[in-house]
Short mmCIF file of N, CA and C in Angstrom, two decimals:
data_model
loop_
_atom_site.label_atom_id
_atom_site.label_comp_id
_atom_site.label_asym_id
_atom_site.label_seq_id
_atom_site.Cartn_x
_atom_site.Cartn_y
_atom_site.Cartn_z
N VAL A 1 -39.00 -10.78 17.72
CA VAL A 1 -39.58 -9.55 17.23
C VAL A 1 -38.90 -8.38 17.93
N PHE A 2 -38.50 -7.38 17.15
CA PHE A 2 -37.84 -6.20 17.69
C PHE A 2 -38.75 -4.99 17.50
N ASP A 3 -38.90 -4.21 18.54
CA ASP A 3 -39.63 -2.96 18.45
C ASP A 3 -38.60 -1.84 18.35
N LEU A 4 -38.20 -1.50 17.14
CA LEU A 4 -37.14 -0.54 16.92
C LEU A 4 -37.54 0.88 17.27
N GLN A 5 -38.81 1.17 17.39
CA GLN A 5 -39.24 2.52 17.75
C GLN A 5 -38.87 2.84 19.19
N ASN A 6 -38.78 1.83 20.03
CA ASN A 6 -38.44 2.06 21.43
C ASN A 6 -36.95 2.21 21.66
N ILE A 7 -36.14 1.96 20.65
CA ILE A 7 -34.69 2.08 20.81
C ILE A 7 -34.11 3.10 19.85
N GLU A 8 -34.90 4.06 19.43
CA GLU A 8 -34.42 5.03 18.46
C GLU A 8 -33.15 5.72 18.95
N ASN A 9 -32.18 5.82 18.04
CA ASN A 9 -30.88 6.44 18.29
C ASN A 9 -30.06 5.71 19.35
N ASN A 10 -30.21 4.39 19.35
CA ASN A 10 -29.46 3.56 20.28
C ASN A 10 -29.34 2.16 19.69
N LEU A 11 -28.33 1.42 20.14
CA LEU A 11 -28.17 0.03 19.73
C LEU A 11 -28.79 -0.90 20.76
N MET A 12 -29.41 -1.96 20.28
CA MET A 12 -30.00 -2.97 21.15
C MET A 12 -29.31 -4.30 20.85
N PRO A 13 -28.83 -5.00 21.87
CA PRO A 13 -28.18 -6.29 21.61
C PRO A 13 -29.19 -7.35 21.17
N ILE A 14 -28.80 -8.09 20.15
CA ILE A 14 -29.58 -9.26 19.73
C ILE A 14 -29.04 -10.48 20.47
N ASN A 15 -27.72 -10.55 20.55
CA ASN A 15 -27.03 -11.54 21.37
C ASN A 15 -25.72 -10.90 21.81
N HIS A 16 -24.78 -11.64 22.37
CA HIS A 16 -23.56 -11.04 22.90
C HIS A 16 -22.60 -10.54 21.82
N GLU A 17 -22.87 -10.82 20.54
CA GLU A 17 -21.98 -10.37 19.46
C GLU A 17 -22.70 -9.62 18.35
N THR A 18 -23.99 -9.36 18.47
CA THR A 18 -24.76 -8.71 17.41
C THR A 18 -25.69 -7.65 18.01
N TRP A 19 -25.73 -6.48 17.33
CA TRP A 19 -26.56 -5.36 17.77
C TRP A 19 -27.37 -4.84 16.59
N ILE A 20 -28.52 -4.24 16.88
CA ILE A 20 -29.35 -3.59 15.88
C ILE A 20 -29.77 -2.23 16.42
N GLY A 21 -29.86 -1.25 15.52
CA GLY A 21 -30.26 0.08 15.97
C GLY A 21 -31.02 0.83 14.91
N SER A 22 -31.93 1.68 15.35
CA SER A 22 -32.71 2.54 14.48
C SER A 22 -32.34 3.98 14.81
N TYR A 23 -31.98 4.76 13.81
CA TYR A 23 -31.48 6.11 14.03
C TYR A 23 -32.19 7.12 13.16
N SER A 24 -32.33 8.33 13.70
CA SER A 24 -32.88 9.43 12.92
C SER A 24 -31.72 10.22 12.31
N GLY A 25 -32.02 11.06 11.35
CA GLY A 25 -31.00 11.77 10.59
C GLY A 25 -30.04 12.59 11.44
N ARG A 26 -28.77 12.51 11.09
CA ARG A 26 -27.67 13.24 11.70
C ARG A 26 -27.39 12.84 13.15
N LYS A 27 -27.80 11.64 13.53
CA LYS A 27 -27.50 11.13 14.87
C LYS A 27 -26.27 10.24 14.82
N ASP A 28 -25.35 10.47 15.74
CA ASP A 28 -24.12 9.68 15.83
C ASP A 28 -24.32 8.48 16.73
N GLY A 29 -23.51 7.47 16.50
CA GLY A 29 -23.49 6.31 17.36
C GLY A 29 -22.10 5.73 17.40
N GLU A 30 -21.85 4.95 18.41
CA GLU A 30 -20.57 4.25 18.50
C GLU A 30 -20.76 2.97 19.29
N LEU A 31 -19.87 2.04 19.03
CA LEU A 31 -19.86 0.77 19.74
C LEU A 31 -18.43 0.50 20.14
N ASN A 32 -18.19 0.44 21.44
CA ASN A 32 -16.86 0.17 21.97
C ASN A 32 -16.75 -1.30 22.34
N PHE A 33 -15.63 -1.90 21.97
CA PHE A 33 -15.37 -3.30 22.28
C PHE A 33 -14.35 -3.39 23.40
N SER A 34 -14.50 -4.36 24.28
CA SER A 34 -13.59 -4.49 25.41
C SER A 34 -12.19 -4.88 24.96
N SER A 35 -12.08 -5.52 23.82
CA SER A 35 -10.78 -5.86 23.26
C SER A 35 -10.86 -5.72 21.74
N GLU A 36 -9.72 -5.66 21.11
CA GLU A 36 -9.68 -5.50 19.66
C GLU A 36 -10.38 -6.68 18.98
N ARG A 37 -11.24 -6.38 18.04
CA ARG A 37 -11.95 -7.42 17.30
C ARG A 37 -11.26 -7.64 15.97
N ASN A 38 -11.04 -8.88 15.62
CA ASN A 38 -10.41 -9.18 14.33
C ASN A 38 -11.32 -8.82 13.18
N GLU A 39 -12.62 -9.03 13.34
CA GLU A 39 -13.57 -8.70 12.28
C GLU A 39 -14.85 -8.15 12.87
N VAL A 40 -15.34 -7.06 12.28
CA VAL A 40 -16.63 -6.48 12.63
C VAL A 40 -17.39 -6.30 11.33
N PHE A 41 -18.58 -6.88 11.27
CA PHE A 41 -19.42 -6.84 10.07
C PHE A 41 -20.55 -5.84 10.31
N VAL A 42 -20.74 -4.92 9.36
CA VAL A 42 -21.80 -3.91 9.44
C VAL A 42 -22.70 -4.09 8.23
N PHE A 43 -24.01 -4.13 8.48
CA PHE A 43 -24.99 -4.25 7.40
C PHE A 43 -26.05 -3.17 7.58
N ILE A 44 -26.37 -2.46 6.52
CA ILE A 44 -27.38 -1.42 6.57
C ILE A 44 -28.69 -2.01 6.06
N LEU A 45 -29.66 -2.16 6.96
CA LEU A 45 -30.97 -2.69 6.56
C LEU A 45 -31.76 -1.67 5.75
N SER A 46 -31.74 -0.41 6.21
CA SER A 46 -32.43 0.64 5.47
C SER A 46 -31.79 1.98 5.78
N GLY A 47 -31.94 2.90 4.87
CA GLY A 47 -31.41 4.24 5.06
C GLY A 47 -29.97 4.38 4.61
N VAL A 48 -29.34 5.43 5.11
CA VAL A 48 -27.96 5.76 4.74
C VAL A 48 -27.18 6.07 6.01
N PHE A 49 -25.98 5.51 6.10
CA PHE A 49 -25.08 5.75 7.23
C PHE A 49 -23.69 6.09 6.71
N GLU A 50 -22.97 6.83 7.51
CA GLU A 50 -21.53 6.96 7.32
C GLU A 50 -20.91 6.12 8.43
N VAL A 51 -20.16 5.09 8.04
CA VAL A 51 -19.55 4.18 9.00
C VAL A 51 -18.04 4.23 8.79
N GLU A 52 -17.33 4.67 9.82
CA GLU A 52 -15.87 4.78 9.73
C GLU A 52 -15.46 5.50 8.44
N ASN A 53 -16.10 6.63 8.19
CA ASN A 53 -15.82 7.51 7.04
C ASN A 53 -16.12 6.87 5.69
N ARG A 54 -17.03 5.90 5.68
CA ARG A 54 -17.46 5.27 4.42
C ARG A 54 -18.97 5.42 4.31
N LEU A 55 -19.44 5.80 3.14
CA LEU A 55 -20.87 5.97 2.91
C LEU A 55 -21.50 4.63 2.57
N LEU A 56 -22.50 4.21 3.35
CA LEU A 56 -23.20 2.95 3.13
C LEU A 56 -24.69 3.22 3.01
N GLN A 57 -25.32 2.60 2.01
CA GLN A 57 -26.75 2.74 1.78
C GLN A 57 -27.45 1.41 2.03
N SER A 58 -28.78 1.41 1.92
CA SER A 58 -29.56 0.19 2.16
C SER A 58 -28.94 -1.01 1.45
N ARG A 59 -28.82 -2.09 2.20
CA ARG A 59 -28.30 -3.38 1.75
C ARG A 59 -26.81 -3.38 1.46
N ASP A 60 -26.10 -2.33 1.87
CA ASP A 60 -24.64 -2.32 1.78
C ASP A 60 -24.07 -2.98 3.02
N ALA A 61 -22.89 -3.56 2.87
CA ALA A 61 -22.21 -4.21 3.99
C ALA A 61 -20.76 -3.78 4.01
N LEU A 62 -20.16 -3.87 5.19
CA LEU A 62 -18.77 -3.49 5.36
C LEU A 62 -18.15 -4.44 6.38
N LEU A 63 -16.95 -4.94 6.08
CA LEU A 63 -16.20 -5.79 7.01
C LEU A 63 -14.95 -5.04 7.41
N LEU A 64 -14.79 -4.80 8.70
CA LEU A 64 -13.64 -4.08 9.23
C LEU A 64 -12.77 -5.04 10.03
N ASN A 65 -11.46 -4.82 9.99
CA ASN A 65 -10.51 -5.68 10.70
C ASN A 65 -9.79 -4.91 11.79
N LYS A 66 -9.48 -5.61 12.87
CA LYS A 66 -8.69 -5.07 13.98
C LYS A 66 -9.20 -3.71 14.43
N ILE A 67 -10.34 -3.74 15.09
CA ILE A 67 -11.01 -2.50 15.50
C ILE A 67 -11.39 -2.57 16.99
N HIS A 68 -11.18 -1.46 17.69
CA HIS A 68 -11.56 -1.34 19.11
C HIS A 68 -12.88 -0.60 19.27
N ARG A 69 -13.14 0.35 18.36
CA ARG A 69 -14.33 1.18 18.47
C ARG A 69 -14.88 1.45 17.07
N LEU A 70 -16.19 1.32 16.94
CA LEU A 70 -16.87 1.55 15.67
C LEU A 70 -17.69 2.84 15.81
N GLU A 71 -17.48 3.79 14.90
CA GLU A 71 -18.23 5.04 14.90
C GLU A 71 -19.07 5.12 13.64
N PHE A 72 -20.29 5.64 13.78
CA PHE A 72 -21.18 5.76 12.63
C PHE A 72 -22.13 6.94 12.83
N GLU A 73 -22.73 7.38 11.73
CA GLU A 73 -23.71 8.47 11.76
C GLU A 73 -24.82 8.17 10.77
N ALA A 74 -26.05 8.27 11.22
CA ALA A 74 -27.19 8.13 10.32
C ALA A 74 -27.32 9.41 9.51
N LEU A 75 -27.57 9.28 8.23
CA LEU A 75 -27.70 10.45 7.36
C LEU A 75 -29.13 10.67 6.89
N CYS A 76 -30.06 9.87 7.39
CA CYS A 76 -31.48 10.04 7.06
C CYS A 76 -32.32 9.50 8.21
N ASN A 77 -33.58 9.78 8.20
CA ASN A 77 -34.48 9.29 9.24
C ASN A 77 -34.82 7.82 9.03
N ASP A 78 -35.13 7.13 10.11
CA ASP A 78 -35.53 5.72 10.09
C ASP A 78 -34.48 4.81 9.47
N ALA A 79 -33.22 5.12 9.69
CA ALA A 79 -32.12 4.30 9.20
C ALA A 79 -31.86 3.16 10.20
N ILE A 80 -31.65 1.95 9.69
CA ILE A 80 -31.47 0.78 10.56
C ILE A 80 -30.13 0.12 10.23
N ILE A 81 -29.35 -0.13 11.27
CA ILE A 81 -28.01 -0.72 11.14
C ILE A 81 -27.93 -2.00 11.97
N VAL A 82 -27.18 -2.99 11.46
CA VAL A 82 -26.90 -4.23 12.18
C VAL A 82 -25.38 -4.37 12.24
N ILE A 83 -24.88 -4.66 13.44
CA ILE A 83 -23.44 -4.81 13.65
C ILE A 83 -23.18 -6.16 14.32
N SER A 84 -22.21 -6.89 13.79
CA SER A 84 -21.87 -8.19 14.36
C SER A 84 -20.35 -8.30 14.47
N SER A 85 -19.90 -8.84 15.58
CA SER A 85 -18.45 -9.00 15.76
C SER A 85 -18.10 -10.43 16.10
#
């Protein structure tokens, strides 16, 4: 069970390769990796995000290749993002 209200505008690790975060509108976030990742999977549980200059809405997913840092911005309140590498 995750209490996303206590981690607003921040990512919380689920395990060593997966994070979840709840963000309010116009809040930026980023995830830095210690080494280049061959694949990073992003899934939007709810709300709208801009992820690496791509607009993603609820239930949208994005797979990125060869990435060191992931940047994103919530575009609405109570937006929830899941990131896995």
